[in-house]
Short mmCIF file of C-alpha atoms in Angstrom, two decimals:
data_model
loop_
_atom_site.label_atom_id
_atom_site.label_comp_id
_atom_site.label_asym_id
_atom_site.label_seq_id
_atom_site.Cartn_x
_atom_site.Cartn_y
_atom_site.Cartn_z
CA MET A 1 0.00 0.00 0.00
CA ARG A 2 1.30 3.40 -0.95
CA ARG A 3 2.13 5.58 2.03
CA PRO A 4 0.51 9.05 2.18
CA ALA A 5 2.76 11.97 1.30
CA GLN A 6 4.46 13.58 4.28
CA LEU A 7 2.58 16.51 5.80
CA PRO A 8 4.19 19.96 5.78
CA PRO A 9 5.91 20.66 9.14
CA GLU A 10 3.48 23.52 9.83
CA LEU A 11 0.65 21.00 9.96
CA ALA A 12 2.33 17.87 11.31
CA ASP A 13 4.00 19.43 14.37
CA GLY A 14 0.81 20.36 16.19
CA GLY A 15 -1.10 17.20 15.32
CA VAL A 16 -4.24 19.17 14.38
CA PHE A 17 -5.03 21.66 11.64
CA GLY A 18 -7.85 23.32 9.75
CA LEU A 19 -8.74 22.64 6.14
CA ASP A 20 -8.21 26.27 5.16
CA ASP A 21 -4.56 26.06 6.27
CA ALA A 22 -4.16 22.70 4.58
CA ARG A 23 -5.46 23.95 1.23
CA ARG A 24 -3.34 27.08 1.49
CA LEU A 25 -0.30 24.79 1.75
CA GLY A 26 -1.39 22.78 -1.28
CA LEU A 27 -2.85 19.60 0.24
CA THR A 28 -5.27 17.88 -2.09
CA ARG A 29 -8.68 16.44 -1.26
CA GLY A 30 -7.20 12.96 -1.63
CA ARG A 31 -4.39 13.70 0.83
CA LEU A 32 -6.86 15.04 3.37
CA ALA A 33 -8.86 11.81 3.08
CA ALA A 34 -5.81 9.58 3.73
CA GLY A 35 -5.88 7.02 6.54
CA ASP A 36 -3.28 8.80 8.69
CA LEU A 37 -5.75 11.63 9.34
CA SER A 38 -9.00 11.65 11.30
CA THR A 39 -11.80 14.21 11.32
CA PRO A 40 -12.56 15.34 14.89
CA PHE A 41 -14.80 18.12 13.53
CA ARG A 42 -15.98 19.08 10.09
CA GLY A 43 -13.42 21.53 8.77
CA SER A 44 -10.42 20.18 10.68
CA ARG A 45 -8.10 17.17 10.71
CA MET A 46 -6.09 15.37 13.41
CA VAL A 47 -3.04 13.22 12.80
CA VAL A 48 -3.88 9.63 13.80
CA GLY A 49 -2.11 8.83 17.08
CA THR A 50 -2.37 12.37 18.42
CA ASP A 51 -3.54 12.40 22.03
CA ARG A 52 -7.26 13.27 22.03
CA SER A 53 -6.85 15.47 25.10
CA ILE A 54 -9.19 18.35 25.76
CA ARG A 55 -6.51 20.74 24.52
CA HIS A 56 -5.94 18.91 21.21
CA LEU A 57 -9.69 18.66 20.61
CA ALA A 58 -10.07 22.36 21.37
CA LEU A 59 -7.21 23.21 18.98
CA ALA A 60 -8.86 21.06 16.30
CA TYR A 61 -12.13 22.93 16.74
CA ALA A 62 -10.39 26.31 16.97
CA ALA A 63 -8.86 25.64 13.55
CA ARG A 64 -12.35 25.96 12.06
CA MET A 65 -14.05 28.09 14.72
CA PRO A 66 -16.02 31.13 13.49
CA GLU A 67 -14.84 34.46 14.92
CA ARG A 68 -17.92 34.94 17.10
CA GLN A 69 -17.47 31.65 18.96
CA PHE A 70 -15.37 30.86 22.05
CA PHE A 71 -14.87 28.07 24.58
CA SER A 72 -16.73 28.27 27.89
CA HIS A 73 -18.08 26.29 30.86
CA ALA A 74 -16.25 23.01 31.63
CA THR A 75 -14.07 23.23 28.52
CA ALA A 76 -12.66 26.62 29.51
CA ALA A 77 -12.08 25.31 33.03
CA LEU A 78 -10.28 22.15 31.88
CA LEU A 79 -8.11 24.07 29.41
CA ASN A 80 -6.83 26.04 32.40
CA GLY A 81 -6.20 22.95 34.53
CA VAL A 82 -9.12 23.50 36.90
CA PRO A 83 -9.88 20.20 38.73
CA LEU A 84 -13.34 18.85 37.95
CA PRO A 85 -15.10 15.56 38.76
CA ALA A 86 -13.81 12.60 36.74
CA ALA A 87 -17.09 12.18 34.83
CA ILE A 88 -16.79 15.70 33.44
CA GLU A 89 -13.08 15.34 32.68
CA ARG A 90 -13.84 12.18 30.67
CA ASP A 91 -16.55 13.87 28.58
CA SER A 92 -14.92 14.69 25.22
CA ARG A 93 -17.63 17.13 24.14
CA LEU A 94 -16.58 20.77 23.93
CA ASP A 95 -18.53 23.68 25.39
CA VAL A 96 -18.63 26.38 22.71
CA SER A 97 -20.53 29.65 23.12
CA VAL A 98 -21.61 32.80 21.31
CA LEU A 99 -22.89 36.04 22.76
CA ASP A 100 -26.61 36.73 22.56
CA GLY A 101 -27.69 37.58 19.05
CA GLY A 102 -25.44 34.96 17.47
CA PRO A 103 -26.53 31.49 16.29
CA ARG A 104 -26.04 28.67 18.80
CA PRO A 105 -23.16 26.40 17.73
CA ARG A 106 -24.53 23.14 16.32
CA VAL A 107 -21.66 20.78 15.55
CA ARG A 108 -21.22 17.10 16.36
CA GLY A 109 -19.10 16.80 19.51
CA VAL A 110 -20.00 20.32 20.69
CA VAL A 111 -22.42 21.56 23.35
CA GLY A 112 -23.54 24.98 22.15
CA HIS A 113 -24.47 27.91 24.40
CA VAL A 114 -25.77 31.45 23.90
CA LEU A 115 -24.55 33.81 26.65
CA GLU A 116 -25.57 37.27 27.79
CA ALA A 117 -22.90 39.81 26.87
CA THR A 118 -23.30 41.73 30.15
CA ARG A 119 -22.36 38.62 32.12
CA THR A 120 -19.54 37.37 29.94
CA THR A 121 -15.88 38.31 29.57
CA VAL A 122 -13.96 36.63 26.74
CA LEU A 123 -10.16 36.35 26.56
CA ASP A 124 -8.83 36.53 23.01
CA ALA A 125 -5.12 35.95 23.66
CA GLY A 126 -3.37 32.87 22.32
CA PRO A 127 -4.77 30.20 20.00
CA LEU A 128 -7.86 29.45 22.10
CA ARG A 129 -10.58 32.07 22.72
CA MET A 130 -12.39 31.39 25.98
CA THR A 131 -14.25 32.94 28.90
CA ASP A 132 -12.15 34.40 31.69
CA ALA A 133 -11.77 32.59 35.02
CA ALA A 134 -14.50 34.47 36.90
CA THR A 135 -17.08 33.97 34.15
CA THR A 136 -16.10 30.31 33.82
CA TRP A 137 -16.49 29.69 37.54
CA CYS A 138 -20.00 31.12 37.47
CA GLN A 139 -20.89 28.89 34.50
CA LEU A 140 -19.80 25.84 36.51
CA GLY A 141 -22.64 26.59 38.94
CA THR A 142 -24.99 24.78 36.57
CA ARG A 143 -22.96 21.55 36.63
CA LEU A 144 -21.15 21.21 39.96
CA GLY A 145 -22.15 20.75 43.57
CA VAL A 146 -20.94 23.06 46.30
CA ASP A 147 -17.78 21.13 47.19
CA ASP A 148 -16.57 20.96 43.60
CA LEU A 149 -17.36 24.63 43.09
CA VAL A 150 -15.19 25.40 46.11
CA ALA A 151 -12.39 23.18 44.77
CA ALA A 152 -12.53 24.91 41.39
CA GLY A 153 -12.54 28.32 43.10
CA ASP A 154 -9.64 27.34 45.36
CA PHE A 155 -7.60 26.39 42.30
CA MET A 156 -8.43 29.62 40.50
CA VAL A 157 -7.42 31.86 43.43
CA THR A 158 -4.30 29.76 44.20
CA GLY A 159 -2.81 28.23 41.04
CA ARG A 160 0.51 26.63 41.98
CA ASP A 161 1.69 29.78 43.72
CA PRO A 162 2.40 28.16 47.12
CA VAL A 163 5.07 25.95 45.53
CA GLY A 164 6.51 28.60 43.21
CA GLY A 165 4.48 27.65 40.15
CA ARG A 166 1.67 29.18 38.14
CA PRO A 167 0.20 32.32 39.77
CA PRO A 168 -3.51 32.61 40.64
CA MET A 169 -5.93 33.08 37.76
CA VAL A 170 -8.29 35.40 39.62
CA ARG A 171 -8.98 37.07 42.97
CA VAL A 172 -11.88 36.24 45.27
CA ALA A 173 -13.12 39.79 44.72
CA ASP A 174 -13.34 39.07 40.98
CA LEU A 175 -15.46 35.98 41.67
CA GLU A 176 -17.73 38.06 43.91
CA SER A 177 -18.24 40.63 41.15
CA ALA A 178 -18.97 37.91 38.60
CA VAL A 179 -21.55 36.29 40.88
CA ASP A 180 -23.28 39.67 41.22
CA ARG A 181 -23.41 39.92 37.41
CA HIS A 182 -25.00 36.46 37.26
CA ARG A 183 -27.78 37.41 39.68
CA GLY A 184 -30.92 35.49 38.72
CA SER A 185 -29.14 32.99 36.48
CA SER A 186 -29.25 29.21 36.89
CA GLY A 187 -26.83 27.91 39.52
CA VAL A 188 -26.24 31.24 41.26
CA ALA A 189 -27.69 29.98 44.56
CA LEU A 190 -24.95 27.32 44.75
CA LEU A 191 -22.32 29.90 43.81
CA ARG A 192 -23.36 32.07 46.75
CA ILE A 193 -23.02 29.10 49.12
CA ALA A 194 -19.61 28.15 47.74
CA LEU A 195 -18.11 31.65 47.53
CA PRO A 196 -17.38 32.26 51.24
CA LEU A 197 -15.80 28.80 51.51
CA ILE A 198 -13.09 29.49 48.91
CA ARG A 199 -9.56 29.81 50.26
CA TYR A 200 -6.11 30.55 48.91
CA GLY A 201 -3.73 27.62 49.27
CA PRO A 202 -5.10 24.15 48.41
CA LEU A 203 -3.09 22.31 45.76
CA SER A 204 -5.62 19.60 44.91
CA ARG A 205 -9.34 18.95 44.76
CA ARG A 206 -9.01 16.33 47.50
CA GLU A 207 -7.30 18.80 49.83
CA THR A 208 -10.23 21.16 49.42
CA ARG A 209 -12.75 18.40 50.12
CA LEU A 210 -10.76 17.32 53.17
CA ARG A 211 -10.85 20.84 54.58
CA LEU A 212 -14.60 21.06 54.01
CA VAL A 213 -15.44 17.81 55.79
CA ILE A 214 -13.29 18.88 58.76
CA VAL A 215 -15.11 22.20 59.10
CA ARG A 216 -18.56 20.63 58.62
CA ALA A 217 -17.81 18.26 61.49
CA GLY A 218 -17.55 21.25 63.82
CA LEU A 219 -13.77 21.15 64.12
CA PRO A 220 -11.73 24.35 63.92
CA GLU A 221 -10.67 25.34 60.42
CA PRO A 222 -7.06 24.30 59.81
CA GLN A 223 -4.40 26.47 58.23
CA ILE A 224 -3.66 25.58 54.61
CA ASN A 225 -0.13 24.78 53.46
CA HIS A 226 1.40 25.75 56.78
CA VAL A 227 5.17 26.21 56.58
CA VAL A 228 7.01 24.87 59.64
CA ARG A 229 9.84 27.16 60.68
CA ASP A 230 11.67 25.55 63.56
CA PRO A 231 15.39 26.20 64.21
CA ARG A 232 15.80 22.55 65.24
CA LEU A 233 15.16 21.60 61.58
CA GLY A 234 18.35 23.32 60.49
CA GLY A 235 16.81 25.64 57.91
CA TRP A 236 14.51 23.01 56.39
CA GLU A 237 11.01 24.51 56.12
CA PRO A 238 8.50 21.78 55.19
CA MET A 239 4.92 22.55 54.17
CA ILE A 240 1.98 20.71 55.75
CA ASP A 241 -1.29 20.35 53.76
CA LEU A 242 -3.58 21.27 56.68
CA ALA A 243 -2.29 22.19 60.10
CA TYR A 244 -3.16 23.32 63.61
CA PRO A 245 0.13 25.01 64.60
CA ARG A 246 -1.07 25.75 68.14
CA TYR A 247 -1.50 22.02 68.79
CA ARG A 248 1.21 20.83 66.39
CA VAL A 249 -1.25 18.56 64.61
CA GLY A 250 -0.91 18.14 60.87
CA ILE A 251 -3.28 16.50 58.38
CA GLU A 252 -1.83 15.21 55.11
CA TYR A 253 -3.72 13.85 52.12
CA GLU A 254 -1.75 10.97 50.60
CA GLY A 255 -2.54 10.74 46.89
CA ASP A 256 -1.47 7.86 44.66
CA HIS A 257 1.85 9.55 43.83
CA HIS A 258 2.93 8.81 47.41
CA ARG A 259 3.12 5.12 46.40
CA ASP A 260 6.21 5.79 44.33
CA PRO A 261 9.14 4.14 46.18
CA ARG A 262 11.27 7.29 46.19
CA GLN A 263 8.34 9.41 47.38
CA PHE A 264 7.47 6.79 50.01
CA ARG A 265 10.99 6.88 51.44
CA ALA A 266 11.04 10.69 51.39
CA ASP A 267 7.69 10.80 53.19
CA ILE A 268 8.97 8.57 56.00
CA GLY A 269 11.99 10.80 56.56
CA ARG A 270 9.83 13.91 56.43
CA TYR A 271 7.33 12.65 59.02
CA GLU A 272 10.09 11.38 61.32
CA ARG A 273 11.86 14.74 61.36
CA LEU A 274 8.63 16.63 62.04
CA GLN A 275 7.64 14.23 64.80
CA ASP A 276 11.06 14.81 66.38
CA VAL A 277 10.12 18.47 66.85
CA GLY A 278 6.71 17.71 68.31
CA TRP A 279 4.31 17.34 65.37
CA SER A 280 1.65 14.63 65.23
CA PHE A 281 -0.01 13.63 61.96
CA VAL A 282 -3.30 12.28 60.67
CA ARG A 283 -2.63 10.77 57.25
CA VAL A 284 -5.64 10.56 54.93
CA THR A 285 -6.21 8.51 51.77
CA ALA A 286 -9.03 8.24 49.25
CA ALA A 287 -10.52 5.43 51.35
CA ASP A 288 -11.12 7.95 54.16
CA LEU A 289 -12.72 10.51 51.88
CA PRO A 290 -15.66 9.18 49.82
CA GLU A 291 -16.11 10.87 46.45
CA ARG A 292 -19.83 11.48 46.84
CA GLY A 293 -21.81 13.32 49.47
CA ASN A 294 -21.23 16.33 51.70
CA VAL A 295 -21.49 14.53 55.07
CA ALA A 296 -18.17 14.39 56.92
CA PRO A 297 -16.84 10.81 57.21
CA VAL A 298 -17.35 10.12 60.90
CA ALA A 299 -14.34 7.82 61.38
CA LEU A 300 -11.98 10.36 59.86
CA THR A 301 -13.24 13.40 61.74
CA THR A 302 -13.31 11.41 64.98
CA ARG A 303 -9.62 10.59 64.50
CA ILE A 304 -8.79 14.24 63.89
CA ALA A 305 -10.80 15.36 66.93
CA ALA A 306 -9.08 12.78 69.13
CA ARG A 307 -5.64 13.89 67.96
CA LEU A 308 -6.50 17.53 68.72
CA GLU A 309 -7.92 16.65 72.12
CA SER A 310 -4.70 14.75 72.97
CA ARG A 311 -2.89 18.04 72.39
CA GLY A 312 -5.18 20.17 74.55
CA TRP A 313 -8.01 21.23 72.25
CA ARG A 314 -11.52 21.21 73.69
CA ALA A 315 -14.73 21.49 71.68
CA GLY A 316 -17.04 24.41 72.39
#
């Protein structure tokens, strides 16, 4: 079987391209129908074997996207790394919007929306047009429960800033203003519940959910990403996920990456050194923190309360 002609570098490097660019570079109809290319959307092509991530699908759609359209809702959130429930992250459909007055997008693989211009801010920088963080968070009010709205908000106001990475996307004040603009819209009641629970600091969705179940159990709210500065540690300043510095009780969520042998050994050394200077830890896994429901897991919160009480805390 004859192999298809090699694609021009401008098209092959990204893995996705629009038909207008392909024709401009001289690709024939036959070449565009070759077996090494798939058609994620009418008007675009994807090189077979390219990862069908949300970003590649969005780039494939953007290659044929009309000027009035932009990404929104869950798609805009995922493109910015916002943590969402697994079921939403697995959904390959794209949320594509227009402002009121424009025709609703109707394309296979796309969920089309028509948005009010007074409630919507669109960012036009880079290859992907999308709603800004505050608008996107408000749109998530129609799809997420309170805890996941808080987790998304925590990520937006934190980024990876506590560990020297990506800065926050938005301020809490910006979210407050956006919620005011969405007054009367679907989902705004949940947004108003979630808004005062958002905090700077959490580095994962699970850390946010852990904090929420602790507070709902009537326990004091822990500090987030507390940095231990103790001269006995010789200049080492470790960060604890959730902490009660007064009682030297730390709570750590152990995700699957902690199973890595090198990480496992590092964790043991870390906990031993902190225990040597008086810290006590409650270590939490996914088994302690059910994915569904807003009721605090009793066994977990009882352990945390007992650890605090052993250090002098008293309820009430």
